[in-house]
Tab-separated table of C-alpha atoms in Angstrom:
chain	number	residue	atom	x	y	z
A	1	UNK	CA	-19.234	11.183	-30.005
A	2	UNK	CA	-17.995	8.028	-32.335
A	3	UNK	CA	-14.252	7.200	-32.867
A	4	UNK	CA	-13.573	4.951	-36.414
A	5	UNK	CA	-11.161	2.174	-35.446
A	6	UNK	CA	-9.133	0.685	-38.030
A	7	UNK	CA	-8.562	-3.092	-39.240
A	8	UNK	CA	-5.246	-2.770	-37.517
A	9	UNK	CA	-6.430	-1.493	-34.010
A	10	UNK	CA	-8.522	-3.850	-33.731
A	11	UNK	CA	-6.554	-6.472	-34.117
A	12	UNK	CA	-4.141	-5.419	-31.616
A	13	UNK	CA	-7.217	-5.331	-29.493
A	14	UNK	CA	-7.912	-9.055	-29.642
A	15	UNK	CA	-4.483	-10.085	-30.363
A	16	UNK	CA	-4.056	-8.192	-26.260
A	17	UNK	CA	-7.397	-8.205	-24.646
A	18	UNK	CA	-8.914	-11.366	-25.161
A	19	UNK	CA	-7.657	-15.126	-23.842
A	20	UNK	CA	-9.262	-17.993	-23.779
A	21	UNK	CA	-10.492	-19.043	-20.068
A	22	UNK	CA	-8.739	-22.103	-19.851
A	23	UNK	CA	-5.937	-20.625	-20.664
A	24	UNK	CA	-6.492	-17.340	-18.195
A	25	UNK	CA	-7.270	-20.198	-15.646
A	26	UNK	CA	-4.844	-22.280	-15.301
A	27	UNK	CA	-1.461	-22.224	-13.413
A	28	UNK	CA	1.854	-22.680	-15.201
A	29	UNK	CA	4.660	-23.515	-12.537
A	30	UNK	CA	7.228	-23.442	-15.205
A	31	UNK	CA	6.255	-19.809	-15.962
A	32	UNK	CA	6.194	-19.087	-12.517
A	33	UNK	CA	9.116	-20.157	-11.760
A	34	UNK	CA	10.853	-18.087	-14.475
A	35	UNK	CA	9.026	-15.281	-12.381
A	36	UNK	CA	10.707	-16.295	-9.568
A	37	UNK	CA	14.197	-16.517	-10.801
A	38	UNK	CA	13.721	-13.034	-12.664
A	39	UNK	CA	11.664	-11.482	-9.544
A	40	UNK	CA	13.550	-8.157	-9.949
A	41	UNK	CA	12.370	-7.587	-13.835
A	42	UNK	CA	8.697	-6.970	-12.469
A	43	UNK	CA	9.059	-5.652	-9.059
A	44	UNK	CA	7.528	-2.368	-8.146
A	45	UNK	CA	6.847	-0.840	-5.065
A	46	UNK	CA	3.505	0.428	-6.094
A	47	UNK	CA	3.090	-3.549	-6.320
A	48	UNK	CA	4.663	-4.528	-2.881
A	49	UNK	CA	2.104	-1.743	-1.291
A	50	UNK	CA	-0.566	-3.494	-2.902
A	51	UNK	CA	0.122	-6.832	-2.078
A	52	UNK	CA	0.751	-5.741	1.628
A	53	UNK	CA	-3.290	-4.193	1.881
A	54	UNK	CA	-5.055	-6.047	-0.604
A	55	UNK	CA	-3.455	-9.582	0.103
A	56	UNK	CA	-1.027	-10.334	3.307
A	57	UNK	CA	-2.622	-8.202	5.750
A	58	UNK	CA	-6.673	-9.260	4.927
A	59	UNK	CA	-5.628	-13.079	5.170
A	60	UNK	CA	-3.279	-12.573	8.514
A	61	UNK	CA	-5.894	-11.048	9.716
A	62	UNK	CA	-8.267	-13.280	8.801
A	63	UNK	CA	-6.085	-16.690	10.007
A	64	UNK	CA	-5.530	-15.410	13.264
A	65	UNK	CA	-9.036	-14.575	14.406
A	66	UNK	CA	-10.422	-17.537	13.414
A	67	UNK	CA	-7.641	-19.443	15.225
A	68	UNK	CA	-7.908	-17.013	18.240
A	69	UNK	CA	-11.776	-17.673	17.966
A	70	UNK	CA	-11.579	-21.422	18.052
A	71	UNK	CA	-9.345	-21.084	21.562
A	72	UNK	CA	-11.802	-19.036	23.206
A	73	UNK	CA	-14.518	-22.013	21.801
A	74	UNK	CA	-12.411	-24.868	23.757
A	75	UNK	CA	-12.660	-22.438	27.310
A	76	UNK	CA	-16.524	-22.829	27.220
A	77	UNK	CA	-18.385	-24.385	29.453
A	78	UNK	CA	-21.222	-26.356	27.524
A	79	UNK	CA	-20.334	-29.426	26.192
A	80	UNK	CA	-21.113	-28.835	22.383
A	81	UNK	CA	-19.079	-24.948	22.644
A	82	UNK	CA	-16.012	-27.173	23.760
A	83	UNK	CA	-16.014	-30.201	21.832
A	84	UNK	CA	-18.134	-29.985	18.705
A	85	UNK	CA	-17.566	-25.808	17.729
A	86	UNK	CA	-13.762	-25.859	17.990
A	87	UNK	CA	-13.517	-29.194	15.879
A	88	UNK	CA	-16.130	-27.283	13.941
A	89	UNK	CA	-13.734	-24.327	13.200
A	90	UNK	CA	-10.874	-26.337	12.884
A	91	UNK	CA	-12.160	-28.290	10.187
A	92	UNK	CA	-13.444	-24.897	7.954
A	93	UNK	CA	-9.975	-23.471	8.577
A	94	UNK	CA	-8.790	-26.771	7.051
A	95	UNK	CA	-10.758	-26.546	3.854
A	96	UNK	CA	-9.203	-24.461	1.618
A	97	UNK	CA	-6.050	-26.976	2.492
A	98	UNK	CA	-7.961	-30.230	1.509
A	99	UNK	CA	-9.680	-28.503	-1.510
A	100	UNK	CA	-6.493	-28.125	-2.556
A	101	UNK	CA	-5.192	-31.646	-1.671
A	102	UNK	CA	-8.238	-32.790	-3.919
A	103	UNK	CA	-8.321	-30.650	-6.778
A	104	UNK	CA	-4.095	-30.735	-7.370
A	105	UNK	CA	-4.578	-34.406	-8.447
A	106	UNK	CA	-6.922	-33.788	-10.959
A	107	UNK	CA	-5.439	-30.907	-12.464
A	108	UNK	CA	-2.205	-33.409	-12.851
A	109	UNK	CA	-4.393	-36.291	-14.276
A	110	UNK	CA	-6.163	-33.603	-16.950
A	111	UNK	CA	-3.125	-32.428	-18.451
A	112	UNK	CA	-1.863	-35.845	-18.163
A	113	UNK	CA	-4.199	-37.203	-20.418
A	114	UNK	CA	-4.102	-34.231	-22.698
A	115	UNK	CA	-0.364	-34.710	-23.595
A	116	UNK	CA	-0.625	-38.516	-23.726
A	117	UNK	CA	-4.068	-40.145	-25.143
A	118	UNK	CA	-4.611	-39.607	-28.822
A	119	UNK	CA	-7.284	-37.401	-29.845
A	120	UNK	CA	-9.878	-40.564	-30.896
A	121	UNK	CA	-9.723	-41.583	-26.985
A	122	UNK	CA	-10.451	-38.138	-25.591
A	123	UNK	CA	-14.074	-39.291	-24.719
A	124	UNK	CA	-13.052	-42.598	-22.701
A	125	UNK	CA	-10.379	-40.544	-21.146
A	126	UNK	CA	-12.583	-37.957	-19.719
A	127	UNK	CA	-15.311	-40.818	-18.146
A	128	UNK	CA	-12.242	-42.631	-16.665
A	129	UNK	CA	-11.501	-39.185	-15.155
A	130	UNK	CA	-14.997	-38.257	-14.318
A	131	UNK	CA	-15.006	-41.322	-12.850
A	132	UNK	CA	-12.323	-41.137	-10.641
A	133	UNK	CA	-12.563	-37.849	-9.705
A	134	UNK	CA	-16.034	-39.061	-8.042
A	135	UNK	CA	-13.819	-41.740	-6.378
A	136	UNK	CA	-11.933	-38.984	-4.942
A	137	UNK	CA	-14.077	-36.452	-3.683
A	138	UNK	CA	-16.276	-39.395	-1.811
A	139	UNK	CA	-13.183	-40.643	-0.243
A	140	UNK	CA	-11.841	-37.045	0.900
A	141	UNK	CA	-15.183	-36.850	2.267
A	142	UNK	CA	-15.417	-39.662	4.204
A	143	UNK	CA	-11.908	-39.213	5.479
A	144	UNK	CA	-13.085	-35.773	6.876
A	145	UNK	CA	-15.976	-37.379	8.553
A	146	UNK	CA	-13.748	-39.887	9.686
A	147	UNK	CA	-11.104	-37.616	11.344
A	148	UNK	CA	-14.187	-35.057	12.815
A	149	UNK	CA	-15.627	-38.504	14.743
A	150	UNK	CA	-12.360	-39.509	15.775
A	151	UNK	CA	-11.140	-35.914	17.174
A	152	UNK	CA	-14.763	-35.575	19.599
A	153	UNK	CA	-14.665	-39.012	20.642
A	154	UNK	CA	-11.071	-38.167	21.970
A	155	UNK	CA	-12.420	-34.428	23.556
A	156	UNK	CA	-15.510	-36.255	25.508
A	157	UNK	CA	-12.473	-38.824	26.942
A	158	UNK	CA	-9.806	-35.891	27.280
A	159	UNK	CA	-10.344	-32.033	26.701
A	160	UNK	CA	-6.944	-31.620	26.912
A	161	UNK	CA	-6.401	-33.782	23.565
A	162	UNK	CA	-5.497	-31.475	20.569
A	163	UNK	CA	-7.934	-31.964	17.847
A	164	UNK	CA	-6.095	-33.744	14.777
A	165	UNK	CA	-7.847	-30.894	12.293
A	166	UNK	CA	-5.866	-28.510	14.311
A	167	UNK	CA	-2.743	-29.402	12.881
A	168	UNK	CA	-4.458	-29.647	9.506
A	169	UNK	CA	-5.221	-25.989	10.287
A	170	UNK	CA	-1.893	-24.951	11.115
A	171	UNK	CA	-0.365	-26.297	7.776
A	172	UNK	CA	-3.307	-24.886	6.458
A	173	UNK	CA	-2.496	-21.391	7.099
A	174	UNK	CA	1.072	-21.154	6.921
A	175	UNK	CA	0.781	-22.264	2.993
A	176	UNK	CA	-2.140	-19.295	2.557
A	177	UNK	CA	0.220	-16.758	4.083
A	178	UNK	CA	3.451	-18.298	2.289
A	179	UNK	CA	1.998	-17.677	-1.065
A	180	UNK	CA	0.969	-14.140	0.478
A	181	UNK	CA	4.305	-13.240	1.643
A	182	UNK	CA	5.453	-14.442	-1.872
A	183	UNK	CA	3.445	-12.103	-3.570
A	184	UNK	CA	4.597	-9.375	-1.560
A	185	UNK	CA	8.173	-9.600	-3.797
A	186	UNK	CA	7.449	-11.716	-7.086
A	187	UNK	CA	4.417	-9.101	-8.879
A	188	UNK	CA	4.770	-11.123	-12.249
A	189	UNK	CA	1.106	-12.232	-13.615
A	190	UNK	CA	1.805	-15.876	-12.962
A	191	UNK	CA	2.079	-15.057	-9.367
A	192	UNK	CA	-0.493	-12.841	-9.241
A	193	UNK	CA	-2.782	-15.219	-10.438
A	194	UNK	CA	-1.747	-17.901	-8.055
A	195	UNK	CA	-2.253	-15.599	-5.141
A	196	UNK	CA	-5.769	-14.443	-6.527
A	197	UNK	CA	-7.106	-18.622	-6.786
A	198	UNK	CA	-5.370	-19.136	-3.084
A	199	UNK	CA	-7.881	-15.718	-1.956
A	200	UNK	CA	-10.665	-17.330	-4.202
A	201	UNK	CA	-10.478	-20.585	-2.399
A	202	UNK	CA	-9.720	-19.195	1.365
A	203	UNK	CA	-13.406	-16.947	1.024
A	204	UNK	CA	-14.850	-19.713	-0.268
A	205	UNK	CA	-14.562	-22.041	1.889
A	206	UNK	CA	-12.485	-20.713	4.726
A	207	UNK	CA	-14.277	-17.417	6.096
A	208	UNK	CA	-17.977	-18.225	4.561
A	209	UNK	CA	-18.149	-21.146	6.694
A	210	UNK	CA	-16.054	-19.645	9.470
A	211	UNK	CA	-18.947	-16.881	9.035
A	212	UNK	CA	-21.790	-19.150	9.132
A	213	UNK	CA	-20.303	-21.000	12.800
A	214	UNK	CA	-19.843	-17.860	13.949
A	215	UNK	CA	-23.273	-16.190	13.096
A	216	UNK	CA	-25.055	-19.557	14.769
A	217	UNK	CA	-23.124	-19.682	17.620
A	218	UNK	CA	-24.467	-15.475	17.851
A	219	UNK	CA	-28.093	-16.380	17.253
A	220	UNK	CA	-28.102	-19.810	19.706
A	221	UNK	CA	-26.023	-17.830	23.217
A	222	UNK	CA	-26.286	-14.314	22.026
A	223	UNK	CA	-22.777	-14.085	22.198
A	224	UNK	CA	-21.337	-11.835	18.563
A	225	UNK	CA	-17.447	-12.357	18.268
A	226	UNK	CA	-15.692	-9.835	15.668
A	227	UNK	CA	-13.673	-12.746	14.273
A	228	UNK	CA	-16.995	-12.292	12.086
A	229	UNK	CA	-15.557	-8.689	10.177
A	230	UNK	CA	-12.687	-10.134	8.847
A	231	UNK	CA	-14.577	-13.481	7.109
A	232	UNK	CA	-16.932	-10.801	5.819
A	233	UNK	CA	-14.446	-8.695	4.461
A	234	UNK	CA	-12.446	-11.412	2.827
A	235	UNK	CA	-15.615	-13.400	1.204
A	236	UNK	CA	-16.156	-9.842	-0.114
A	237	UNK	CA	-13.323	-8.842	-1.723
A	238	UNK	CA	-11.798	-12.253	-2.681
A	239	UNK	CA	-14.809	-13.138	-4.686
A	240	UNK	CA	-14.552	-9.465	-6.144
A	241	UNK	CA	-11.162	-10.097	-7.106
A	242	UNK	CA	-11.936	-13.599	-8.836
A	243	UNK	CA	-14.743	-12.587	-10.953
A	244	UNK	CA	-12.800	-9.535	-12.101
A	245	UNK	CA	-9.645	-11.583	-12.972
A	246	UNK	CA	-11.177	-14.666	-14.597
A	247	UNK	CA	-12.561	-13.228	-17.997
A	248	UNK	CA	-11.893	-12.648	-21.409
A	249	UNK	CA	-10.554	-9.601	-20.077
A	250	UNK	CA	-8.521	-9.192	-16.451
A	251	UNK	CA	-10.199	-5.719	-15.054
A	252	UNK	CA	-6.870	-5.889	-13.021
A	253	UNK	CA	-4.670	-5.507	-15.914
A	254	UNK	CA	-4.737	-1.828	-17.834
A	255	UNK	CA	-2.042	-1.636	-21.128
A	256	UNK	CA	1.048	0.658	-20.365
A	257	UNK	CA	2.128	2.637	-23.570
A	258	UNK	CA	5.939	2.750	-22.232
A	259	UNK	CA	6.174	-0.704	-21.763
A	260	UNK	CA	3.770	-1.700	-24.300
A	261	UNK	CA	2.406	-4.402	-21.880
A	262	UNK	CA	-0.199	-5.438	-19.663
A	263	UNK	CA	0.377	-4.364	-16.206
A	264	UNK	CA	-1.281	-4.910	-12.789
A	265	UNK	CA	-3.662	-1.427	-12.085
A	266	UNK	CA	-2.483	0.968	-9.559
A	267	UNK	CA	-3.613	0.642	-6.232
A	268	UNK	CA	-6.074	3.420	-6.391
A	269	UNK	CA	-8.176	1.940	-8.743
A	270	UNK	CA	-7.595	-1.352	-7.449
A	271	UNK	CA	-9.285	-0.045	-4.701
A	272	UNK	CA	-12.123	1.280	-6.905
A	273	UNK	CA	-12.588	-2.306	-8.740
A	274	UNK	CA	-13.057	-3.819	-5.741
A	275	UNK	CA	-15.353	-1.027	-4.026
A	276	UNK	CA	-17.554	-1.119	-6.988
A	277	UNK	CA	-17.785	-4.969	-7.127
A	278	UNK	CA	-17.426	-5.843	-3.488
A	279	UNK	CA	-21.075	-5.371	-2.594
A	280	UNK	CA	-23.095	-7.465	-4.848
A	281	UNK	CA	-20.589	-10.412	-2.952
A	282	UNK	CA	-20.946	-9.024	-0.036
A	283	UNK	CA	-24.662	-9.293	0.145
A	284	UNK	CA	-25.043	-11.897	-1.690
A	285	UNK	CA	-22.772	-13.899	1.294
A	286	UNK	CA	-25.043	-12.179	4.000
A	287	UNK	CA	-28.372	-13.515	2.217
A	288	UNK	CA	-27.598	-16.546	1.893
A	289	UNK	CA	-24.982	-17.808	4.995
A	290	UNK	CA	-27.437	-15.822	7.087
A	291	UNK	CA	-30.298	-17.928	6.170
A	292	UNK	CA	-28.542	-21.416	6.898
A	293	UNK	CA	-27.157	-19.487	10.409
A	294	UNK	CA	-31.222	-19.033	11.098
A	295	UNK	CA	-31.778	-22.838	10.400
A	296	UNK	CA	-29.021	-23.620	12.832
A	297	UNK	CA	-30.485	-21.281	15.455
A	298	UNK	CA	-33.845	-22.535	14.383
A	299	UNK	CA	-32.915	-26.801	14.922
A	300	UNK	CA	-30.204	-28.279	13.984
A	301	UNK	CA	-32.282	-30.925	12.095
A	302	UNK	CA	-33.438	-27.793	9.881
A	303	UNK	CA	-29.714	-27.260	8.732
A	304	UNK	CA	-29.695	-31.256	8.411
A	305	UNK	CA	-33.150	-30.553	5.018
A	306	UNK	CA	-32.066	-27.255	4.048
A	307	UNK	CA	-28.123	-28.211	3.004
A	308	UNK	CA	-29.183	-31.074	0.582
A	309	UNK	CA	-31.450	-29.100	-0.477
A	310	UNK	CA	-29.131	-26.092	-1.231
A	311	UNK	CA	-26.244	-28.538	-3.015
A	312	UNK	CA	-27.583	-32.359	-3.522
A	313	UNK	CA	-30.407	-30.255	-5.890
A	314	UNK	CA	-28.223	-28.466	-8.170
A	315	UNK	CA	-25.987	-31.060	-8.191
A	316	UNK	CA	-28.194	-33.298	-9.814
A	317	UNK	CA	-29.315	-30.849	-11.919
A	318	UNK	CA	-26.242	-29.755	-12.978
A	319	UNK	CA	-24.571	-33.403	-13.779
A	320	UNK	CA	-27.447	-34.340	-16.491
A	321	UNK	CA	-26.667	-31.167	-17.956
A	322	UNK	CA	-23.182	-32.156	-18.242
A	323	UNK	CA	-23.947	-34.973	-20.467
A	324	UNK	CA	-25.032	-32.625	-23.314
A	325	UNK	CA	-23.709	-28.591	-22.648
A	326	UNK	CA	-21.235	-28.289	-20.015
A	327	UNK	CA	-19.126	-31.380	-20.902
A	328	UNK	CA	-15.720	-29.078	-19.619
A	329	UNK	CA	-16.934	-28.490	-16.095
A	330	UNK	CA	-15.416	-32.257	-14.245
A	331	UNK	CA	-17.657	-33.796	-11.424
A	332	UNK	CA	-14.876	-31.898	-8.927
A	333	UNK	CA	-15.672	-28.761	-10.333
A	334	UNK	CA	-19.767	-29.299	-10.237
A	335	UNK	CA	-19.277	-30.154	-6.205
A	336	UNK	CA	-16.651	-26.860	-5.505
A	337	UNK	CA	-18.732	-24.870	-7.974
A	338	UNK	CA	-22.337	-25.834	-5.599
A	339	UNK	CA	-20.347	-26.468	-2.605
A	340	UNK	CA	-19.373	-22.713	-3.172
A	341	UNK	CA	-21.970	-20.955	-4.078
A	342	UNK	CA	-23.782	-22.059	-0.810
A	343	UNK	CA	-22.021	-19.136	0.407
A	344	UNK	CA	-21.666	-16.347	-2.352
A	345	UNK	CA	-21.199	-16.061	-6.023
A	346	UNK	CA	-18.360	-18.534	-7.798
A	347	UNK	CA	-16.280	-19.204	-11.707
A	348	UNK	CA	-17.435	-22.353	-12.354
A	349	UNK	CA	-14.465	-24.402	-13.493
A	350	UNK	CA	-12.249	-22.781	-16.020
A	351	UNK	CA	-15.390	-20.241	-17.646
A	352	UNK	CA	-14.430	-17.688	-16.635
A	353	UNK	CA	-16.926	-14.872	-16.216
A	354	UNK	CA	-18.613	-15.322	-19.174
A	355	UNK	CA	-19.097	-19.032	-19.614
A	356	UNK	CA	-20.234	-19.162	-15.554
A	357	UNK	CA	-23.056	-16.110	-15.447
A	358	UNK	CA	-25.850	-18.516	-16.371
A	359	UNK	CA	-25.131	-21.717	-14.097
A	360	UNK	CA	-25.081	-18.711	-11.429
A	361	UNK	CA	-28.189	-17.330	-12.330
A	362	UNK	CA	-30.101	-20.553	-12.180
A	363	UNK	CA	-28.373	-21.657	-9.250
A	364	UNK	CA	-28.706	-17.933	-7.507
A	365	UNK	CA	-32.532	-18.101	-8.273
A	366	UNK	CA	-33.242	-21.072	-6.939
A	367	UNK	CA	-30.933	-20.463	-3.971
A	368	UNK	CA	-33.370	-17.039	-3.773
A	369	UNK	CA	-36.369	-18.727	-3.953
A	370	UNK	CA	-35.738	-21.324	-1.114
A	371	UNK	CA	-33.730	-19.447	0.562
A	372	UNK	CA	-36.376	-16.203	1.094
A	373	UNK	CA	-39.348	-18.630	1.260
A	374	UNK	CA	-37.550	-20.381	3.883
A	375	UNK	CA	-36.657	-16.615	6.200
A	376	UNK	CA	-40.286	-15.787	5.417
A	377	UNK	CA	-41.814	-18.346	7.085
A	378	UNK	CA	-39.186	-18.028	9.757
A	379	UNK	CA	-40.225	-13.905	10.225
A	380	UNK	CA	-43.823	-15.241	9.923
A	381	UNK	CA	-44.114	-18.036	12.775
A	382	UNK	CA	-40.269	-19.253	14.026
A	383	UNK	CA	-41.711	-21.620	16.427
A	384	UNK	CA	-44.130	-23.693	13.486
A	385	UNK	CA	-40.766	-23.847	11.355
A	386	UNK	CA	-38.962	-25.101	14.328
A	387	UNK	CA	-41.249	-27.718	15.828
A	388	UNK	CA	-41.874	-28.988	11.695
A	389	UNK	CA	-37.511	-29.250	11.516
A	390	UNK	CA	-37.548	-31.310	15.224
A	391	UNK	CA	-40.757	-33.735	13.835
A	392	UNK	CA	-38.875	-34.560	11.373
A	393	UNK	CA	-36.413	-36.934	13.003
A	394	UNK	CA	-38.508	-37.311	15.964
A	395	UNK	CA	-36.934	-33.681	18.098
A	396	UNK	CA	-33.444	-35.154	17.615
A	397	UNK	CA	-31.422	-32.631	19.145
A	398	UNK	CA	-33.879	-30.527	20.095
A	399	UNK	CA	-33.306	-27.140	21.319
A	400	UNK	CA	-35.975	-24.066	22.546
A	401	UNK	CA	-34.979	-20.795	20.720
A	402	UNK	CA	-33.424	-18.605	23.342
A	403	UNK	CA	-32.900	-15.227	21.481
A	404	UNK	CA	-36.417	-15.017	19.259
A	405	UNK	CA	-36.128	-11.494	18.970
A	406	UNK	CA	-32.591	-11.389	17.361
A	407	UNK	CA	-33.460	-14.359	14.745
A	408	UNK	CA	-36.202	-12.390	14.005
A	409	UNK	CA	-33.820	-9.354	12.844
A	410	UNK	CA	-31.242	-11.544	11.134
A	411	UNK	CA	-34.081	-13.112	8.965
A	412	UNK	CA	-35.473	-9.884	8.107
A	413	UNK	CA	-31.917	-8.820	7.219
A	414	UNK	CA	-31.068	-11.640	5.666
A	415	UNK	CA	-34.360	-11.419	3.526
A	416	UNK	CA	-33.435	-7.666	2.754
A	417	UNK	CA	-29.696	-8.621	1.781
A	418	UNK	CA	-31.351	-11.029	-0.484
A	419	UNK	CA	-33.215	-8.502	-2.298
A	420	UNK	CA	-30.519	-5.888	-2.721
A	421	UNK	CA	-27.923	-8.777	-3.858
A	422	UNK	CA	-30.159	-10.677	-6.568
A	423	UNK	CA	-30.836	-7.409	-8.400
A	424	UNK	CA	-27.078	-5.899	-7.957
A	425	UNK	CA	-26.287	-9.508	-9.280
A	426	UNK	CA	-28.388	-9.051	-12.989
A	427	UNK	CA	-27.147	-5.502	-12.818
A	428	UNK	CA	-23.357	-5.603	-12.617
A	429	UNK	CA	-22.446	-9.236	-12.495
A	430	UNK	CA	-25.198	-10.817	-15.357
A	431	UNK	CA	-24.444	-7.898	-17.498
A	432	UNK	CA	-21.096	-7.314	-16.991
A	433	UNK	CA	-19.138	-7.524	-20.363
A	434	UNK	CA	-22.227	-7.574	-22.304
A	435	UNK	CA	-20.226	-4.637	-24.836
A	436	UNK	CA	-17.198	-6.025	-24.580
A	437	UNK	CA	-15.506	-3.706	-27.361
A	438	UNK	CA	-16.358	-0.728	-24.989
A	439	UNK	CA	-13.903	-2.581	-23.167
A	440	UNK	CA	-11.275	-3.957	-24.912
A	441	UNK	CA	-11.035	0.147	-26.411
A	442	UNK	CA	-11.205	1.264	-22.569
A	443	UNK	CA	-8.485	-1.356	-21.787
A	444	UNK	CA	-5.890	-0.290	-24.117
A	445	UNK	CA	-6.315	3.970	-24.102
A	446	UNK	CA	-7.130	4.100	-27.117
A	447	UNK	CA	-10.419	5.671	-27.588
A	448	UNK	CA	-13.582	5.454	-25.940
A	449	UNK	CA	-17.503	5.075	-26.911
A	450	UNK	CA	-19.951	7.201	-26.104
């Protein structure tokens, strides 16, 4: 049955559901402050339950389990587990805060440039901005490297010394949980956007790399930790929320005929949407992080070789593409996107779902071919690939594989997840919102086309 839609109804659809990605992705702290002052207007007990069940509780579980895991590592017998592993653990917990510390001044510079620079000088401003962004990113990486080295040297001399990164991790965790607590009581659209963006950074940088570390330690020592469960849950949940929320249509919102405006969908509908799109995010993360963990367990040197191939090569290609067809993405957007794609799917800059899907496809295809090749090699002969990686750096950090059967099982599982995840990506994500009119009609509850 085909339902006729009048011109006025189509205009209403466009005005309600279509927004630009820049407006949809940009946070307005002025609007956020106004929502906080009039919090009673948007407060509802249904959103209170959703904010606790889908926001505060998973983040508190993930943060708590990560800190417990770091404390557990400090009590191990070998130097690697007591010195290097806890430092990396605290670094990964601190990553969301470090990412926000780097991106926030860049966003401020961008807004300042749009307000103050004349239209004719925008090109010069963008060049200066990209140079400053590159300097800021390089400076942040160098600063983190110095702190890591200082923490490791201090713990080698005195094992009781508290790592400096521990304090950064506490600050980051406090900020994340603070945002989630605010979201329990503030239910406006701007607060929901801030909570989702915070969850996105938490899932892409803290949970992802923490899962990588836990998996690698499991393959190396045979000791599994339940903190991996909270990390995997956060990766899938936050990735699905981010994918659904930012695009031409926010699928976490629905048209309310009584209030005549867009309202957040109920808890049941949110759980349905998350259950539908979480698998593709989770399978992708298991494939990509599982590959890196298998390489790490085979040889420390292998990670030094594979990581640049997975990050630097796509970054350089995208940097060249930026000059001709992706001028809207800054250098920091490329760095953040490439880093996040190491673990799972992400949205690039302010492009939303529609503008990110082609980048996701080509980066995902490259990583699929690279990781599938490495995993197939490990399954075929893990000793051969381990020897190859170790010979590159003259047996630097050489270590025999202690659990070859576990490593082989992890490689097979990761490869199977890669095949499933890429198929789901093509079906669910790449072809998502192709028939936008159907989604617009469904959003405001006017009609459906069958």
